[in-house]
Amino acid sequence: MAKILVIPGSNRSGSYNVKLAAVAAKELALLGADVTRISLIDYPLPLYDADLKSNQGVEKNALKLAEMISVHDGIFIASPEYNSSISPLLKNTIDWISVIRKKDDKPWTPLKGKIVGLGAASPGNLGGVRGLNHLRDVLVSVGCQVISEQTLVPTAGKAFAEDGSLVAERAIKSIGNTCQSLHRVSQVLG
Ligand SMILES: Cc1cc2nc3c(=O)[nH]c(=O)nc-3n(C[C@H](O)[C@H](O)[C@H](O)COP(=O)(O)O)c2cc1C
């Protein structure tokens, strides 16, 4: 059974990406995955600052997230698009985790080789695809293996039903495909 960590890239109350993360978590659980859904609200991090890191070491919450990542085979990230790019919350979180090099004096790079699936929900018509392209590049640059399938949810204000499920046929099919692939690859390579 693959262990999958689900992370929404937004802490906003009423976030569309929190909703999308919930849909993905449900889908992955139905596929038989052991799913952990977290909120980055519980792991606050200061803006990455190399002096802060040199003086005080890697932030505790970055280390906690790194531990969480390392005990999972795969990750699903639901990410908002900000100015055609990655959300500052996600970029900062990835930056902090990416500077971890050691655990108990042994080499440790928790993101390296991690299988990742992506989704985005956005009020716009493009569904956050430009943000996901940048997020994919960033994750690949820190050694993640990002699967090709991804889910875009455009016009997100109208995309979710009262019970949190997706409304549009296309989005329902897409999240199914993304989760199936993430689960399968995490089982084999995770
Ligand atoms: C600074 C800023 C830039 C944004 N840029 C984009 C954008 O480029 N494309 C887009 O689709 N939405 C953009 N948005 C709108 C967000 O997609 C919208 O606020 C969305 O609800 C954020 O995701 P969430 O609902 O998960 O919090 C932007 C919002 C802000 C605050």
Short mmCIF file of C-alpha atoms and ligand atoms in Angstrom, two decimals:
data_model
loop_
_atom_site.label_atom_id
_atom_site.label_comp_id
_atom_site.label_asym_id
_atom_site.label_seq_id
_atom_site.Cartn_x
_atom_site.Cartn_y
_atom_site.Cartn_z
CA MET A 1 0.00 0.00 0.00
CA ALA A 2 1.44 3.38 -1.01
CA LYS A 3 1.60 6.13 1.60
CA ILE A 4 0.64 9.47 0.05
CA LEU A 5 0.96 12.90 1.62
CA VAL A 6 -1.55 15.51 0.40
CA ILE A 7 -0.55 19.17 0.71
CA PRO A 8 -2.68 22.17 -0.28
CA GLY A 9 -0.51 25.10 -1.34
CA SER A 10 -2.88 27.65 0.21
CA ASN A 11 -3.80 28.48 3.80
CA ARG A 12 -6.72 30.71 2.80
CA SER A 13 -10.05 30.04 4.45
CA GLY A 14 -12.35 28.81 1.69
CA SER A 15 -9.35 27.94 -0.51
CA TYR A 16 -10.19 26.20 -3.78
CA ASN A 17 -6.92 24.30 -3.54
CA VAL A 18 -7.77 23.01 -0.07
CA LYS A 19 -10.99 21.71 -1.68
CA LEU A 20 -9.04 20.14 -4.54
CA ALA A 21 -6.64 18.53 -2.04
CA ALA A 22 -9.64 17.04 -0.21
CA VAL A 23 -10.98 15.58 -3.47
CA ALA A 24 -7.56 14.08 -4.24
CA ALA A 25 -7.24 12.63 -0.73
CA LYS A 26 -10.62 10.93 -1.10
CA GLU A 27 -9.75 9.59 -4.55
CA LEU A 28 -6.38 8.25 -3.37
CA ALA A 29 -7.98 6.57 -0.35
CA LEU A 30 -10.52 4.88 -2.66
CA LEU A 31 -7.60 3.55 -4.69
CA GLY A 32 -6.25 1.94 -1.51
CA ALA A 33 -3.57 4.46 -0.57
CA ASP A 34 -2.74 5.30 3.03
CA VAL A 35 -3.39 9.07 2.88
CA THR A 36 -2.21 11.84 5.19
CA ARG A 37 -3.66 15.29 4.49
CA ILE A 38 -1.92 18.21 6.13
CA SER A 39 -2.26 21.98 6.18
CA LEU A 40 0.76 24.26 5.98
CA ILE A 41 -1.01 26.41 8.61
CA ASP A 42 0.37 23.88 11.09
CA TYR A 43 3.95 24.38 9.83
CA PRO A 44 4.51 28.15 9.77
CA LEU A 45 7.91 29.17 8.39
CA PRO A 46 9.59 32.59 8.19
CA LEU A 47 10.59 33.84 4.77
CA TYR A 48 13.75 31.93 3.85
CA ASP A 49 16.81 33.86 4.93
CA ALA A 50 20.30 32.37 4.60
CA ASP A 51 21.55 34.34 7.64
CA LEU A 52 18.69 33.00 9.76
CA LYS A 53 19.55 29.48 8.64
CA SER A 54 23.29 30.01 9.34
CA ASN A 55 22.64 31.45 12.79
CA GLN A 56 19.79 29.25 13.98
CA GLY A 57 19.92 26.20 11.69
CA VAL A 58 17.06 24.83 9.62
CA GLU A 59 13.64 25.82 11.00
CA LYS A 60 11.97 23.12 13.14
CA ASN A 61 8.82 23.13 11.01
CA ALA A 62 10.88 22.52 7.86
CA LEU A 63 12.46 19.53 9.60
CA LYS A 64 9.02 18.28 10.69
CA LEU A 65 7.75 18.54 7.12
CA ALA A 66 10.87 16.79 5.84
CA GLU A 67 10.26 13.90 8.26
CA MET A 68 6.65 13.72 7.11
CA ILE A 69 7.75 13.65 3.45
CA SER A 70 10.36 10.99 4.06
CA VAL A 71 7.87 8.51 5.55
CA HIS A 72 5.57 8.82 2.53
CA ASP A 73 6.05 7.25 -0.91
CA GLY A 74 4.40 10.07 -2.82
CA ILE A 75 2.98 13.57 -2.50
CA PHE A 76 0.01 15.30 -4.07
CA ILE A 77 0.21 19.11 -4.12
CA ALA A 78 -2.78 21.33 -4.95
CA SER A 79 -1.33 24.68 -5.86
CA PRO A 80 -2.75 28.14 -6.50
CA GLU A 81 -1.32 30.29 -9.30
CA TYR A 82 0.09 33.67 -8.32
CA ASN A 83 1.04 36.08 -11.10
CA SER A 84 1.38 33.16 -13.52
CA SER A 85 3.69 31.32 -11.17
CA ILE A 86 4.13 29.35 -7.96
CA SER A 87 2.45 30.48 -4.73
CA PRO A 88 4.84 32.17 -2.27
CA LEU A 89 3.73 29.76 0.46
CA LEU A 90 4.81 26.73 -1.54
CA LYS A 91 8.03 28.27 -2.82
CA ASN A 92 9.11 29.25 0.67
CA THR A 93 8.25 25.81 2.05
CA ILE A 94 10.17 24.03 -0.72
CA ASP A 95 13.15 26.39 -0.29
CA TRP A 96 13.38 25.61 3.44
CA ILE A 97 13.14 21.84 2.91
CA SER A 98 15.62 21.94 0.02
CA VAL A 99 18.45 23.22 2.25
CA ILE A 100 18.29 20.19 4.56
CA ARG A 101 21.38 18.12 4.00
CA LYS A 102 21.83 15.94 7.08
CA LYS A 103 20.02 13.95 9.74
CA ASP A 104 21.95 12.50 12.66
CA ASP A 105 25.16 13.54 10.87
CA LYS A 106 24.28 11.39 7.86
CA PRO A 107 23.45 12.79 4.38
CA TRP A 108 19.70 13.41 4.04
CA THR A 109 17.84 15.01 1.12
CA PRO A 110 14.17 14.25 1.79
CA LEU A 111 12.81 15.61 -1.50
CA LYS A 112 15.23 13.69 -3.71
CA GLY A 113 13.48 10.97 -5.71
CA LYS A 114 10.07 11.74 -4.15
CA ILE A 115 7.14 10.99 -6.48
CA VAL A 116 4.87 14.03 -6.85
CA GLY A 117 1.49 14.60 -8.51
CA LEU A 118 0.15 18.09 -9.14
CA GLY A 119 -3.19 19.84 -9.30
CA ALA A 120 -4.32 23.46 -9.43
CA ALA A 121 -7.61 25.25 -8.93
CA SER A 122 -7.97 28.82 -10.09
CA PRO A 123 -10.82 31.29 -10.68
CA GLY A 124 -9.37 31.95 -14.15
CA ASN A 125 -9.99 30.08 -17.39
CA LEU A 126 -6.54 28.51 -17.60
CA GLY A 127 -6.90 26.57 -14.35
CA GLY A 128 -3.49 27.50 -12.97
CA VAL A 129 -1.46 25.74 -15.68
CA ARG A 130 1.26 28.44 -15.75
CA GLY A 131 1.76 28.08 -12.00
CA LEU A 132 2.01 24.31 -12.29
CA ASN A 133 4.63 24.60 -15.03
CA HIS A 134 6.82 26.64 -12.69
CA LEU A 135 6.08 24.40 -9.70
CA ARG A 136 7.04 21.35 -11.77
CA ASP A 137 10.38 22.97 -12.72
CA VAL A 138 11.12 23.87 -9.09
CA LEU A 139 10.31 20.36 -7.85
CA VAL A 140 12.37 18.71 -10.57
CA SER A 141 15.29 21.02 -9.71
CA VAL A 142 15.28 19.70 -6.12
CA GLY A 143 15.21 16.09 -7.31
CA CYS A 144 11.51 15.17 -7.21
CA GLN A 145 10.04 12.87 -9.84
CA VAL A 146 6.91 14.68 -10.97
CA ILE A 147 4.43 12.51 -12.86
CA SER A 148 3.17 13.83 -16.20
CA GLU A 149 -0.54 13.64 -15.37
CA GLN A 150 -1.87 16.76 -13.65
CA THR A 151 -5.27 18.25 -12.88
CA LEU A 152 -6.43 21.76 -13.71
CA VAL A 153 -9.64 23.16 -12.27
CA PRO A 154 -10.58 26.42 -14.06
CA THR A 155 -13.40 28.76 -12.94
CA ALA A 156 -12.94 27.30 -9.47
CA GLY A 157 -15.72 29.40 -7.94
CA LYS A 158 -18.22 27.21 -9.80
CA ALA A 159 -16.22 23.98 -9.84
CA PHE A 160 -17.14 22.45 -6.47
CA ALA A 161 -20.52 21.23 -5.26
CA GLU A 162 -21.81 21.88 -1.71
CA ASP A 163 -20.39 18.54 -0.54
CA GLY A 164 -16.93 19.47 -1.86
CA SER A 165 -16.99 17.18 -4.89
CA LEU A 166 -16.00 18.39 -8.36
CA VAL A 167 -18.81 19.27 -10.75
CA ALA A 168 -17.26 19.22 -14.23
CA GLU A 169 -16.87 15.87 -15.98
CA ARG A 170 -13.46 16.86 -17.32
CA ALA A 171 -12.07 17.73 -13.87
CA ILE A 172 -13.52 14.56 -12.32
CA LYS A 173 -11.86 12.43 -15.00
CA SER A 174 -8.60 14.33 -14.67
CA ILE A 175 -8.27 14.01 -10.88
CA GLY A 176 -9.04 10.30 -11.26
CA ASN A 177 -6.22 9.89 -13.81
CA THR A 178 -3.74 11.96 -11.80
CA CYS A 179 -4.43 10.05 -8.59
CA GLN A 180 -4.30 6.66 -10.31
CA SER A 181 -0.92 7.45 -11.82
CA LEU A 182 0.46 8.94 -8.59
CA HIS A 183 -0.70 5.89 -6.64
CA ARG A 184 0.70 3.41 -9.17
CA VAL A 185 4.10 5.10 -9.51
CA SER A 186 4.37 5.61 -5.72
CA GLN A 187 3.71 1.90 -5.18
CA VAL A 188 6.42 0.90 -7.63
CA LEU A 189 9.08 3.55 -7.00
CA GLY A 190 8.19 5.11 -3.65
C1 LIG B 1 -1.06 38.30 -5.93
C2 LIG B 1 -2.02 37.42 -6.64
C3 LIG B 1 -1.77 37.00 -7.91
C4 LIG B 1 -2.66 36.15 -8.58
N1 LIG B 1 -2.36 35.72 -9.83
C5 LIG B 1 -3.15 34.83 -10.44
C6 LIG B 1 -2.78 34.26 -11.70
O1 LIG B 1 -1.77 34.58 -12.27
N2 LIG B 1 -3.61 33.34 -12.24
C7 LIG B 1 -4.77 32.93 -11.64
O2 LIG B 1 -5.46 32.08 -12.18
N3 LIG B 1 -5.14 33.45 -10.44
C8 LIG B 1 -4.36 34.38 -9.83
N4 LIG B 1 -4.71 34.89 -8.61
C9 LIG B 1 -5.99 34.50 -8.03
C10 LIG B 1 -5.85 33.21 -7.24
O3 LIG B 1 -5.87 32.13 -8.14
C11 LIG B 1 -7.03 33.11 -6.27
O4 LIG B 1 -6.88 34.08 -5.25
C12 LIG B 1 -7.20 31.73 -5.70
O5 LIG B 1 -8.43 31.70 -5.00
C13 LIG B 1 -6.03 31.35 -4.79
O6 LIG B 1 -6.10 30.00 -4.47
P1 LIG B 1 -6.87 29.45 -3.18
O7 LIG B 1 -8.33 29.63 -3.45
O8 LIG B 1 -6.48 28.01 -3.10
O9 LIG B 1 -6.40 30.25 -2.00
C14 LIG B 1 -3.84 35.74 -7.93
C15 LIG B 1 -4.11 36.18 -6.63
C16 LIG B 1 -3.21 37.01 -5.98
C17 LIG B 1 -3.50 37.44 -4.57
#
